[in-house]
Tab-separated table of C-alpha atoms and ligand atoms in Angstrom:
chain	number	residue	atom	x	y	z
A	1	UNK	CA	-49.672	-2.503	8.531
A	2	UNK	CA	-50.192	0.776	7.016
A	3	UNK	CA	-51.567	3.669	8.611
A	4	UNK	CA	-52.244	5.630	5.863
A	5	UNK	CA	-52.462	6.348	1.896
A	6	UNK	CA	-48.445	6.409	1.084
A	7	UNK	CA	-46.666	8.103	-1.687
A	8	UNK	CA	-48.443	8.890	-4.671
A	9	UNK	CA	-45.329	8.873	-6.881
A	10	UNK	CA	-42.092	6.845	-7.380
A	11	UNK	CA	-39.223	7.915	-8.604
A	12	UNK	CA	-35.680	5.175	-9.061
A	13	UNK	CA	-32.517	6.654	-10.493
A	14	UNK	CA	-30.414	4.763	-12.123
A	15	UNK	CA	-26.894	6.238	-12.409
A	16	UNK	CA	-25.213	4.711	-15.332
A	17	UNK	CA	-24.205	5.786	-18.526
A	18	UNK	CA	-21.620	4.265	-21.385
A	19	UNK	CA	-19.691	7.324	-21.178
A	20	UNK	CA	-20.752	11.290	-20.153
A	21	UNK	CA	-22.284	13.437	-22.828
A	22	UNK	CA	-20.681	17.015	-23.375
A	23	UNK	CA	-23.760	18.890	-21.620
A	24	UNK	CA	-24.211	16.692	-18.948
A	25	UNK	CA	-24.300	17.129	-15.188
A	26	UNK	CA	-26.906	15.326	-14.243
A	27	UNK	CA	-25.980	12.223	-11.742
A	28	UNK	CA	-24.683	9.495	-13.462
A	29	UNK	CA	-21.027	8.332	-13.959
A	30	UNK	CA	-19.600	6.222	-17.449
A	31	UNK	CA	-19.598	2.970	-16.440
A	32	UNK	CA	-19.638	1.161	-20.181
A	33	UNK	CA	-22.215	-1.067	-21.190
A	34	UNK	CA	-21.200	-4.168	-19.162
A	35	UNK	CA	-20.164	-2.907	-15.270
A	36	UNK	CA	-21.572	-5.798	-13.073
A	37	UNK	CA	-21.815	-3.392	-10.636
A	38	UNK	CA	-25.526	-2.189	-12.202
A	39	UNK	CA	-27.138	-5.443	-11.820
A	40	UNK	CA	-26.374	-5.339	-8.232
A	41	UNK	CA	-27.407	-1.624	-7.788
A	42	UNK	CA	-30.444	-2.628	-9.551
A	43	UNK	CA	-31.345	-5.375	-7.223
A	44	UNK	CA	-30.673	-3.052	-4.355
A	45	UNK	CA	-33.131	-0.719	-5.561
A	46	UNK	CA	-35.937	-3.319	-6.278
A	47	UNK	CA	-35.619	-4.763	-2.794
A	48	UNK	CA	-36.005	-1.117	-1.180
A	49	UNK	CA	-38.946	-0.587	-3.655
A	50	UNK	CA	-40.240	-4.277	-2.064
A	51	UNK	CA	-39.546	-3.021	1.664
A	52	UNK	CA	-41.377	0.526	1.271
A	53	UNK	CA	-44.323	-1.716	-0.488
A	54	UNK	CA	-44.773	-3.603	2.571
A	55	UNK	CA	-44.831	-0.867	4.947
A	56	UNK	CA	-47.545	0.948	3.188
A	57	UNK	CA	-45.421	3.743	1.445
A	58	UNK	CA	-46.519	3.388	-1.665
A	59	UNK	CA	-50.338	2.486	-1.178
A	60	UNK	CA	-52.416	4.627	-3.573
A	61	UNK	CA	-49.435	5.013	-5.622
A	62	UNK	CA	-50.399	6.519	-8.323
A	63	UNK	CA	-47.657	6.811	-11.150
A	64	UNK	CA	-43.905	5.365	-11.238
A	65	UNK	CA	-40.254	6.655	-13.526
A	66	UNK	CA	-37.343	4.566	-13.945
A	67	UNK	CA	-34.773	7.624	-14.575
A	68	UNK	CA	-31.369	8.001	-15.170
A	69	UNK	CA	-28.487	8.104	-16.269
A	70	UNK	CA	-29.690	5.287	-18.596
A	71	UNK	CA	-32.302	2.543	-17.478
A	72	UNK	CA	-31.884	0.817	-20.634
A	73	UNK	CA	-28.273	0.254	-19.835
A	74	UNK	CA	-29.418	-2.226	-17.346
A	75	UNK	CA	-30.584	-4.419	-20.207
A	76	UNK	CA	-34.122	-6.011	-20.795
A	77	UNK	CA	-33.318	-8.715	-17.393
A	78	UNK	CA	-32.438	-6.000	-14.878
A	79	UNK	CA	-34.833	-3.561	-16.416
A	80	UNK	CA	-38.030	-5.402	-16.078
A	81	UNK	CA	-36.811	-6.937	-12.379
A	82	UNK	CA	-36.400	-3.210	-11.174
A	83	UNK	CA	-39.686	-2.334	-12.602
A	84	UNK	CA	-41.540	-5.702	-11.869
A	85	UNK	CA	-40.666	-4.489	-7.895
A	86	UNK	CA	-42.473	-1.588	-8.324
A	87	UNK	CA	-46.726	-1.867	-7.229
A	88	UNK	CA	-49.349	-2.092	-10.029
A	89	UNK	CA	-49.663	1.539	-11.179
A	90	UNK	CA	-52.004	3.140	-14.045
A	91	UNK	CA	-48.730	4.910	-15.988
A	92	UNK	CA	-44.719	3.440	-15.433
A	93	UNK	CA	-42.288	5.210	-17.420
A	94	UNK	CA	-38.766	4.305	-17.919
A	95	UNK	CA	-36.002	6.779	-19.748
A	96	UNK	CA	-33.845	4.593	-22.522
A	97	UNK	CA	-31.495	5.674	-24.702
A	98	UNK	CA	-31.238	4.640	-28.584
A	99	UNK	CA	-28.296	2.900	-28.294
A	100	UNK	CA	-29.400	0.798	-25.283
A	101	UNK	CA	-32.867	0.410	-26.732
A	102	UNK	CA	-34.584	-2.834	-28.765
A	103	UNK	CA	-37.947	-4.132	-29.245
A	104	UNK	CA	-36.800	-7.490	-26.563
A	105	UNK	CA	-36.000	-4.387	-24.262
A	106	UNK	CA	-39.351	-2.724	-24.389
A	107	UNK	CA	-41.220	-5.962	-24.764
A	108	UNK	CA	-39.517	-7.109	-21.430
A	109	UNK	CA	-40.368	-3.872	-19.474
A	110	UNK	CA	-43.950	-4.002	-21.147
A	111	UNK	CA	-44.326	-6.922	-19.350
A	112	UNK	CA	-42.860	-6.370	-16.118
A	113	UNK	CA	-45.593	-3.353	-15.633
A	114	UNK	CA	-44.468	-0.389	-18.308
A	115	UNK	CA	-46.995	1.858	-20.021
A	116	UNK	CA	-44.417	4.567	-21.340
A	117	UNK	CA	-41.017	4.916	-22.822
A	118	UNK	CA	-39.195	8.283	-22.838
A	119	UNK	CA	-36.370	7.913	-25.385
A	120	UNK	CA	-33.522	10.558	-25.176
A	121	UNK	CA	-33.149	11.319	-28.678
A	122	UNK	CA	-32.040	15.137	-28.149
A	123	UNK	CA	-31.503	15.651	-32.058
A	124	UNK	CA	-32.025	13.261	-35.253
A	125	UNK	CA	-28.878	15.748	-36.986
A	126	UNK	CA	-25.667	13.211	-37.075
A	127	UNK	CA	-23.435	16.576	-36.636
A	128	UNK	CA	-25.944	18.105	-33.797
A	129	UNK	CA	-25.347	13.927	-31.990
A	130	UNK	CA	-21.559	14.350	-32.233
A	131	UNK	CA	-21.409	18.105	-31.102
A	132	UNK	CA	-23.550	16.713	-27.873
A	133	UNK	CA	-21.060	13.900	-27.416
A	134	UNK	CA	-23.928	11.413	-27.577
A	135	UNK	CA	-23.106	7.952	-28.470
A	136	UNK	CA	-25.642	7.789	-30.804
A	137	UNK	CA	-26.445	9.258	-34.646
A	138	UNK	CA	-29.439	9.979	-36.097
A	139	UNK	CA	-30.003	6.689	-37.990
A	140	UNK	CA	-30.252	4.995	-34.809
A	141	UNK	CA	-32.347	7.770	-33.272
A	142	UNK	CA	-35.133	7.401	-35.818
A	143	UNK	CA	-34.976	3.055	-35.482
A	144	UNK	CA	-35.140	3.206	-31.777
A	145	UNK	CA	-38.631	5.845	-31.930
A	146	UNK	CA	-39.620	3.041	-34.906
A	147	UNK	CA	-39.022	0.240	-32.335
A	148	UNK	CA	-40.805	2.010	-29.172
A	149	UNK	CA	-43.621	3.350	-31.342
A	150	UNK	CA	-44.526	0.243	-32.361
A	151	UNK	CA	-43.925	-1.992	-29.072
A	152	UNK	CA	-47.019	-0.919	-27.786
A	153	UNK	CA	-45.593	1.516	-24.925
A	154	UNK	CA	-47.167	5.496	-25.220
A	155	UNK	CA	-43.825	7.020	-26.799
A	156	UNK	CA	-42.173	10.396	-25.482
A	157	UNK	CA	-38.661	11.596	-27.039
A	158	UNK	CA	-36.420	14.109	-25.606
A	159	UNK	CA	-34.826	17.181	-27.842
A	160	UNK	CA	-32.478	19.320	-27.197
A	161	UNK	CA	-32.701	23.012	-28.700
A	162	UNK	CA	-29.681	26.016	-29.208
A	163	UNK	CA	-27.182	23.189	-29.809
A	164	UNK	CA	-24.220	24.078	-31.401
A	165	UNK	CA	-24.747	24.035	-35.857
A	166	UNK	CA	-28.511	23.492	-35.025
A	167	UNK	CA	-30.496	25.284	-37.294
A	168	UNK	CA	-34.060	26.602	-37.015
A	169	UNK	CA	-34.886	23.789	-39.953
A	170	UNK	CA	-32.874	21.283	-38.258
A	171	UNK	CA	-34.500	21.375	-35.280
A	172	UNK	CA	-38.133	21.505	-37.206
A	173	UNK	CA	-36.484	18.371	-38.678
A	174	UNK	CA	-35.951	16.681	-35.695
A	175	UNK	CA	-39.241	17.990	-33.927
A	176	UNK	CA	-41.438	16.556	-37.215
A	177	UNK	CA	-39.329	13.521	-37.408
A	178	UNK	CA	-40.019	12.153	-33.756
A	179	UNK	CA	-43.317	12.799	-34.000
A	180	UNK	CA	-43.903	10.987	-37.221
A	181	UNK	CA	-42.223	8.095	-36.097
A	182	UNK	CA	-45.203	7.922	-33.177
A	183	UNK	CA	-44.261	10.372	-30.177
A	184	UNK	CA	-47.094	11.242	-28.639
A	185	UNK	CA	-45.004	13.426	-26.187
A	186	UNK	CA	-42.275	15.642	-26.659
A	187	UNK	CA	-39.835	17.338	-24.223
A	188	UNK	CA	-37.217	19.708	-25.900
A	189	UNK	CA	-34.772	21.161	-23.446
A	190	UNK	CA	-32.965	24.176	-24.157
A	191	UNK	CA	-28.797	23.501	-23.546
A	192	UNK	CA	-27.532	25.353	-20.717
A	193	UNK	CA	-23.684	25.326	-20.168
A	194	UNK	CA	-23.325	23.495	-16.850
A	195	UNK	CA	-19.668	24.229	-14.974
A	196	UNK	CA	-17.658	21.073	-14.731
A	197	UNK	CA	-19.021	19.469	-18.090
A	198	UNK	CA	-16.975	19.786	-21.602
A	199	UNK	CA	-19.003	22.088	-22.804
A	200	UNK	CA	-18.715	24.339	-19.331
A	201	UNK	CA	-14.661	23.922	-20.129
A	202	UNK	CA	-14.818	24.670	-23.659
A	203	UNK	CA	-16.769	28.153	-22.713
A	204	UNK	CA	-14.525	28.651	-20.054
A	205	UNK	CA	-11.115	28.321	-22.277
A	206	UNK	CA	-13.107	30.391	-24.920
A	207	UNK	CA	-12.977	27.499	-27.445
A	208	UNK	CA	-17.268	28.033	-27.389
A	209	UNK	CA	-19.681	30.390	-27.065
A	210	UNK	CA	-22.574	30.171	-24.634
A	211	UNK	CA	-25.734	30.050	-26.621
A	212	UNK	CA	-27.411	33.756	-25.557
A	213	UNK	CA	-31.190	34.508	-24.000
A	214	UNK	CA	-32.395	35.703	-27.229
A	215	UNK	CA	-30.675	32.664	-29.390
A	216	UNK	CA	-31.918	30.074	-26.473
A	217	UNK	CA	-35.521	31.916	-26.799
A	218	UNK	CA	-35.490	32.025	-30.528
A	219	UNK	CA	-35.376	28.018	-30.680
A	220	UNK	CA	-37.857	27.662	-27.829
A	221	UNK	CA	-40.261	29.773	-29.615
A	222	UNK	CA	-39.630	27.780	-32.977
A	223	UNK	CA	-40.028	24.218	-31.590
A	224	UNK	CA	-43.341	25.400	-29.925
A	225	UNK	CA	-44.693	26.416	-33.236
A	226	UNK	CA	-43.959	23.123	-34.791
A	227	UNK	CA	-45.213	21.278	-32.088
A	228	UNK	CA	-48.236	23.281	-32.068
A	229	UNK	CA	-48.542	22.639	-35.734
A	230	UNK	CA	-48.630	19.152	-34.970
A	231	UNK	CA	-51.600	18.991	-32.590
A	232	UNK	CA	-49.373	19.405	-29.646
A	233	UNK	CA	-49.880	21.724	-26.673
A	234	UNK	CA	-47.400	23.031	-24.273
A	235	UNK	CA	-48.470	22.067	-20.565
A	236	UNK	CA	-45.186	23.086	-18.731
A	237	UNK	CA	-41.721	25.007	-19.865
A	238	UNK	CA	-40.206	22.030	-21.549
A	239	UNK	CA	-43.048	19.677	-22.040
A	240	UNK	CA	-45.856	19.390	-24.930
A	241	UNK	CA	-48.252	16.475	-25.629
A	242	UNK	CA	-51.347	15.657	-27.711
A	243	UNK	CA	-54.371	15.527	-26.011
A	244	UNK	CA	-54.677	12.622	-23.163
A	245	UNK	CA	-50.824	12.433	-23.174
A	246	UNK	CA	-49.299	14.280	-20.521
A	247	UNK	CA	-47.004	12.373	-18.507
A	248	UNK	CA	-49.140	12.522	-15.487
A	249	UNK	CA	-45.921	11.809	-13.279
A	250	UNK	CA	-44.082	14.443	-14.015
A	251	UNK	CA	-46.957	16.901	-13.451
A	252	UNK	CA	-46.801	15.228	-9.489
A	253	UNK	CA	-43.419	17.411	-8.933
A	254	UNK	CA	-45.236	20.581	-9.863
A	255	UNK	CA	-48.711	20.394	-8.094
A	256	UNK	CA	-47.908	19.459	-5.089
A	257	UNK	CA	-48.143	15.488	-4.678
A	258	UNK	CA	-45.659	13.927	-2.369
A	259	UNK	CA	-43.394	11.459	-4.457
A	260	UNK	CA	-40.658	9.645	-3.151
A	261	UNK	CA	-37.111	9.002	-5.041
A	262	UNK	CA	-34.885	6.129	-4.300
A	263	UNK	CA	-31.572	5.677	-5.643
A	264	UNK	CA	-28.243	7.782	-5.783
A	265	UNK	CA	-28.860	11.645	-5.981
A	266	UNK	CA	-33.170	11.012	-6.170
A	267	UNK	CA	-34.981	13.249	-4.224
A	268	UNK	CA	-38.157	12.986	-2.179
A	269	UNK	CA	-40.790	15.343	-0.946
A	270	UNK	CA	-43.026	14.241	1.640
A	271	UNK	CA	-45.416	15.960	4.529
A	272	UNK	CA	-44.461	15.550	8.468
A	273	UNK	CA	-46.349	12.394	8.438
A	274	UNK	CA	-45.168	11.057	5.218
A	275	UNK	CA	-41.140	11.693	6.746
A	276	UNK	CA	-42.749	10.297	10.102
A	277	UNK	CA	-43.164	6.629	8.483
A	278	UNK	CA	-39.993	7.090	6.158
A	279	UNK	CA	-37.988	7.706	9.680
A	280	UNK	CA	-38.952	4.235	10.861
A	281	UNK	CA	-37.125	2.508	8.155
A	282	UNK	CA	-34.764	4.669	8.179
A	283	UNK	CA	-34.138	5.678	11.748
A	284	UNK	CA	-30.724	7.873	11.021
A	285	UNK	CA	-32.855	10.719	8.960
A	286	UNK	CA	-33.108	13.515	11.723
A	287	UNK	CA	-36.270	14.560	13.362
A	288	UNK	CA	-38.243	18.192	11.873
A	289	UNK	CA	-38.651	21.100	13.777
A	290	UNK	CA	-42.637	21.722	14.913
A	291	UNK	CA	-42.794	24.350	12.362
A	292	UNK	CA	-41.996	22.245	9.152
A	293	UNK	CA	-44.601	21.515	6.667
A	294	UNK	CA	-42.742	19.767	4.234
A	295	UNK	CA	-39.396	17.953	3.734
A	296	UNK	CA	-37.345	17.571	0.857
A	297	UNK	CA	-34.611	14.596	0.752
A	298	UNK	CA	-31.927	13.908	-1.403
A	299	UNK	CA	-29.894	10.659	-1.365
A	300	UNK	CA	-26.593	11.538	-1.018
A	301	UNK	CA	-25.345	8.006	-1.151
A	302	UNK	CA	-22.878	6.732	-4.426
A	303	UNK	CA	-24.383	4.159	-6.764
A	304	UNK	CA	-21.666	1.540	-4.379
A	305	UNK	CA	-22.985	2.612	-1.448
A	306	UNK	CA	-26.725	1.937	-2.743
A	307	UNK	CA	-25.626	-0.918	-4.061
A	308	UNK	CA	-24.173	-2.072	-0.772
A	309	UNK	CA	-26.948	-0.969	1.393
A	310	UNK	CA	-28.888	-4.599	-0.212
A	311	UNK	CA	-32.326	-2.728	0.194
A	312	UNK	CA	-31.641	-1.151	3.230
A	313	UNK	CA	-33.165	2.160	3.401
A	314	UNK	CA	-31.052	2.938	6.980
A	315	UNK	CA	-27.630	2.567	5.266
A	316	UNK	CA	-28.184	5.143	2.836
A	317	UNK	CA	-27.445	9.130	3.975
A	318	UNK	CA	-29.511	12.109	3.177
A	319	UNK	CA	-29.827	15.506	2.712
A	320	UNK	CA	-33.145	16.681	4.511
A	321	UNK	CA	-34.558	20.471	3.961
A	322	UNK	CA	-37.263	21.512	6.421
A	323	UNK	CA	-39.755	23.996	4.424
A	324	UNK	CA	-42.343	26.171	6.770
A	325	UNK	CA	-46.177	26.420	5.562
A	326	UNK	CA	-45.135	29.569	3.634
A	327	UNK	CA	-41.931	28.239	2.413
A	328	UNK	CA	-44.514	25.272	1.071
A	329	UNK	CA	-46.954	27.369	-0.061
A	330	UNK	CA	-44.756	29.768	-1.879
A	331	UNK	CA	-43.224	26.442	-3.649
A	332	UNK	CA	-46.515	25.520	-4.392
A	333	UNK	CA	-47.324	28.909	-6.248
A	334	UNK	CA	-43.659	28.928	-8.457
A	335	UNK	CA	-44.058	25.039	-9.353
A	336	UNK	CA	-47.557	25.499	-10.505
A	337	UNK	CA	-46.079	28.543	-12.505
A	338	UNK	CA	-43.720	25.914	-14.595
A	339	UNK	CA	-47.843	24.675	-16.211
A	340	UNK	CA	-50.089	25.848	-18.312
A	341	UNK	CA	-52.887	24.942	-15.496
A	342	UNK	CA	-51.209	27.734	-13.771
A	343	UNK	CA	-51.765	28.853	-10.315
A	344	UNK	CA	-55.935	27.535	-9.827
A	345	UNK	CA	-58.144	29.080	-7.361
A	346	UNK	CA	-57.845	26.707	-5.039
A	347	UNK	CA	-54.208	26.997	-4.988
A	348	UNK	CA	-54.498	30.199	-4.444
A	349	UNK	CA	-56.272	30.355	-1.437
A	350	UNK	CA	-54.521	27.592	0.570
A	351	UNK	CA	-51.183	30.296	-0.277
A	352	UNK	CA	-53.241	33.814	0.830
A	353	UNK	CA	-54.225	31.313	4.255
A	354	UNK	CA	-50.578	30.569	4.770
A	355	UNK	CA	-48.873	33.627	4.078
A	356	UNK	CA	-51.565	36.332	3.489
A	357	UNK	CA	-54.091	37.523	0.884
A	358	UNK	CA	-52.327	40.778	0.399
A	359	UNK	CA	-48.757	39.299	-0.490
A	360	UNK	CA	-50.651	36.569	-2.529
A	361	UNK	CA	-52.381	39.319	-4.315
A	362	UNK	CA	-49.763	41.470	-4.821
A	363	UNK	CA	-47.313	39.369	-5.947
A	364	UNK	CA	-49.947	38.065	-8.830
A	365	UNK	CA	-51.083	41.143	-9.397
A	366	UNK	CA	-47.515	42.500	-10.503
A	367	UNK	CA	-46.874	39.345	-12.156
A	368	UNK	CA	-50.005	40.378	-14.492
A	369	UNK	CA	-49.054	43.539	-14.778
A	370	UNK	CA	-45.788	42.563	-16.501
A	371	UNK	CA	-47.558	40.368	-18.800
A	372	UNK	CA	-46.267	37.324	-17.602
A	373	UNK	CA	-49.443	35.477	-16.030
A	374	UNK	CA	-52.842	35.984	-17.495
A	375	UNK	CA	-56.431	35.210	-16.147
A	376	UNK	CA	-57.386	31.696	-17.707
A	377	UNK	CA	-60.809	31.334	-18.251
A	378	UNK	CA	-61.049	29.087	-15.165
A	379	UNK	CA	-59.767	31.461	-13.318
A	380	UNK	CA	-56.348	30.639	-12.767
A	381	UNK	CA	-53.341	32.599	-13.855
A	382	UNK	CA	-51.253	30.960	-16.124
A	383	UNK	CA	-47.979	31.862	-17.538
A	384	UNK	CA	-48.207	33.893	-21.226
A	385	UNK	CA	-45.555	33.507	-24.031
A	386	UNK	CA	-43.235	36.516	-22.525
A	387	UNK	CA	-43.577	34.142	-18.714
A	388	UNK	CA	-42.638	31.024	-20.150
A	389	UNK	CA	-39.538	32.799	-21.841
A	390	UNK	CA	-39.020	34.380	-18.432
A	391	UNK	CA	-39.885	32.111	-16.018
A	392	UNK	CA	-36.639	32.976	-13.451
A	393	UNK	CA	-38.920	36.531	-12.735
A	394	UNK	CA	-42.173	34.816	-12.065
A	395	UNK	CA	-40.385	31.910	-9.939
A	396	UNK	CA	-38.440	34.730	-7.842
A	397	UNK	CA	-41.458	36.714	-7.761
A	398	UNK	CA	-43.300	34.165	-6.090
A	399	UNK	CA	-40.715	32.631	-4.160
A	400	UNK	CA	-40.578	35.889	-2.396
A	401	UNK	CA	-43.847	34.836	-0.916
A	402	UNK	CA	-41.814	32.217	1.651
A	403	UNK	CA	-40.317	35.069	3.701
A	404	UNK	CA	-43.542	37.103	3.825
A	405	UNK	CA	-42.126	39.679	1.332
B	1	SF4	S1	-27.124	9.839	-21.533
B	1	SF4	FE1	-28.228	11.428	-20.358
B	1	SF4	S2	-27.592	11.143	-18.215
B	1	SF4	FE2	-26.154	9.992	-19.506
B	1	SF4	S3	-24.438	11.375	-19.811
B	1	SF4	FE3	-25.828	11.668	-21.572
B	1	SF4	S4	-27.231	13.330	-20.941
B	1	SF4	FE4	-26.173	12.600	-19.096
């Protein structure tokens, strides 16, 4: 029986990919298209989503993301079981890659519950696709945002910007030609050189250059402009929409809602009560000290191991990090920092409560000051041009907060 509303949001990773992209360190291993070992993983994942269900986690739930690695790589038959697992929920989004991607695919996960497709595009340039090490070109790109737009699903495509030979006009390219195909949501990420990827190698042996702040900045600024052209509207660092189509889950991570990841390398954030009920089915996560607020989880478990654990929760390990009322709070403030809502009134005073109105106020105040938040006519502060470029100052600045500073 449940004792209470449950997770709001869901996140499942899936961890496969047909082979690693040049940028990439995110967690996912190349597995090809056909490792049997993905169906099982999948089924695994489902039947945890199934046990959490009946124990009243996810009542009220709220949104759900199929992430990855590459959902679509589990094909339109594990897809739509993983996702057909998951409770009724107003918006499901799953990530698929072009390659991966056809009309039976989205049609299947349509079914099974989706409402959204994000489709990693990242450029529609053949040279920019190759640089990137993606295993798709642009021809593809532009069939699979055809195919999604028209399947019915709300459409979001991912772009990349400062990637090596991209051009201000190549990017506009790419920007105009996702949205004309029916996106409705874009994310464009800048690349950052990640140690332990080719691309971290290549800048290592000196065979690459490391795109700079002001190059990095430069393309930021220029995909805005398009986007904003377009009848889009930035509504966190990386993220624009039209009106009505933000992706409502991903906004859970940065105001606060507990959501809950299952899968390898998915994390979780939950309140002392939330972990309370998650320690039941999992008896093996270790009790919080009185003085946490919050608790952040990562699985640490391999996509074997979850695939082994047959829905298990308890066979899976864990990384837990305890956070204090002003460690939460503080978190609270830099998240909300990373939107265009900004840090609201309310938000505000729950922060000057739990770690004092004169730190709250000082920190904000300075922020202001160096023209990177500004008073929103709601009164919240929200970050200007100069803080989204510079968002590592704001988030430090009000980090700061958790240790009283
Ligand atoms: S498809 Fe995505 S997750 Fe997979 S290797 Fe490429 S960037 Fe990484």
């Amino acid at each position: 029986m449940a004792d209470a509303t449950g997770f709001r949001a869901l996140y499942l990773h899936v961890p496969f990919c047909v082979r690693k992209c040049a940028y990439c360190d995110f967690a996912s291993s190349a597995t090809g298209r056909r490792d049997p070992l993905m169906a099982v993983y999948a089924r695994s994942l489902a039947a945890m989503v199934r046990r959490m269900a009946g124990e009243g986690l996810l009542d009220g739930l709220s949104t759900a993301y199929v992430g990855g690695g590459t959902p679509s790589l589990l094909g339109g038959e594990g897809l739509s079981f993983l996702i057909g697992a998951v409770p009724s929920v107003g918006e499901l989004t799953f990530e698929a890659n072009p390659d991966s991607f056809s009309p039976d695919l989205a049609a299947a996960a349509r079914d099974a519950g989706a409402t959204r497709v994000s489709l990693g595009v990242q450029s529609l340039a053949d040279d920019e696709l190759r640089a990137l090490g993606r295993v798709h070109d642009g021809e593809a790109a532009r069939r699979a945002l055809g195919e999604a737009a028209a399947s019915g699903l709300r459409l979001s495509a991912d772009l990349m910007a400062a990637v090596p030979g991209q051009t201000p006009a190549s990017l506009a390219a790419s920007v105009e030609g996702a949205v004309a195909a029916g996106a409705s949501h874009v994310s464009v990420y800048p690349l950052i050189i990640e140690e332990g990827t080719v691309f971290g190698r290549a800048v290592e042996e000196g065979s690459m250059e490391e795109p700079s702040d002001d190059e990095e900045a430069a393309a930021m600024e220029a995909a805005e402009r398009v986007l904003g052209r377009l009848g889009f509207a930035r509504y966190e660092v990386a993220s624009y929409a039209r009106p009505g189509e933000r992706c409502r889950h991903n906004l859970s991570y940065w105001n606060g809602t507990p959501y809950l990841g299952l899968g390898t390398a998915a994390a979780s954030m939950a309140d002392c009560g939330l972990y309370g009920r998650l320690r039941r089915l999992a008896p093996g996560l270790p009790a919080v000290a009185a003085s946490t607020a919050r608790v952040r989880l990562t699985c640490d478990s391999t996509a074997r191991e979850v695939a082994a654990a047959e829905g298990d929760l308890s066979r899976l390990s864990f990384g837990v990090e305890e956070l204090t009322a002003g460690e939460a709070a503080a978190e609270d403030l830099m998240l909300a920092a990373r939107t265009s809502d900004g840090l609201g009134p309310g938000l505000l005073a729950r922060a000057r409560d739990a770690v004092g109105a004169a730190a709250v106020d000082r920190a904000v105040d300075t922020l202001v000051g160096e023209g990177l938040l500004a008073e929103t006519p709601s009164g919240a502060f929200a970050p200007t041009e100069r803080g989204w470029l510079m968002g590592n100052v704001v988030f430090g600045e009000l980090w700061g907060l958790a240790d009283g500073d």
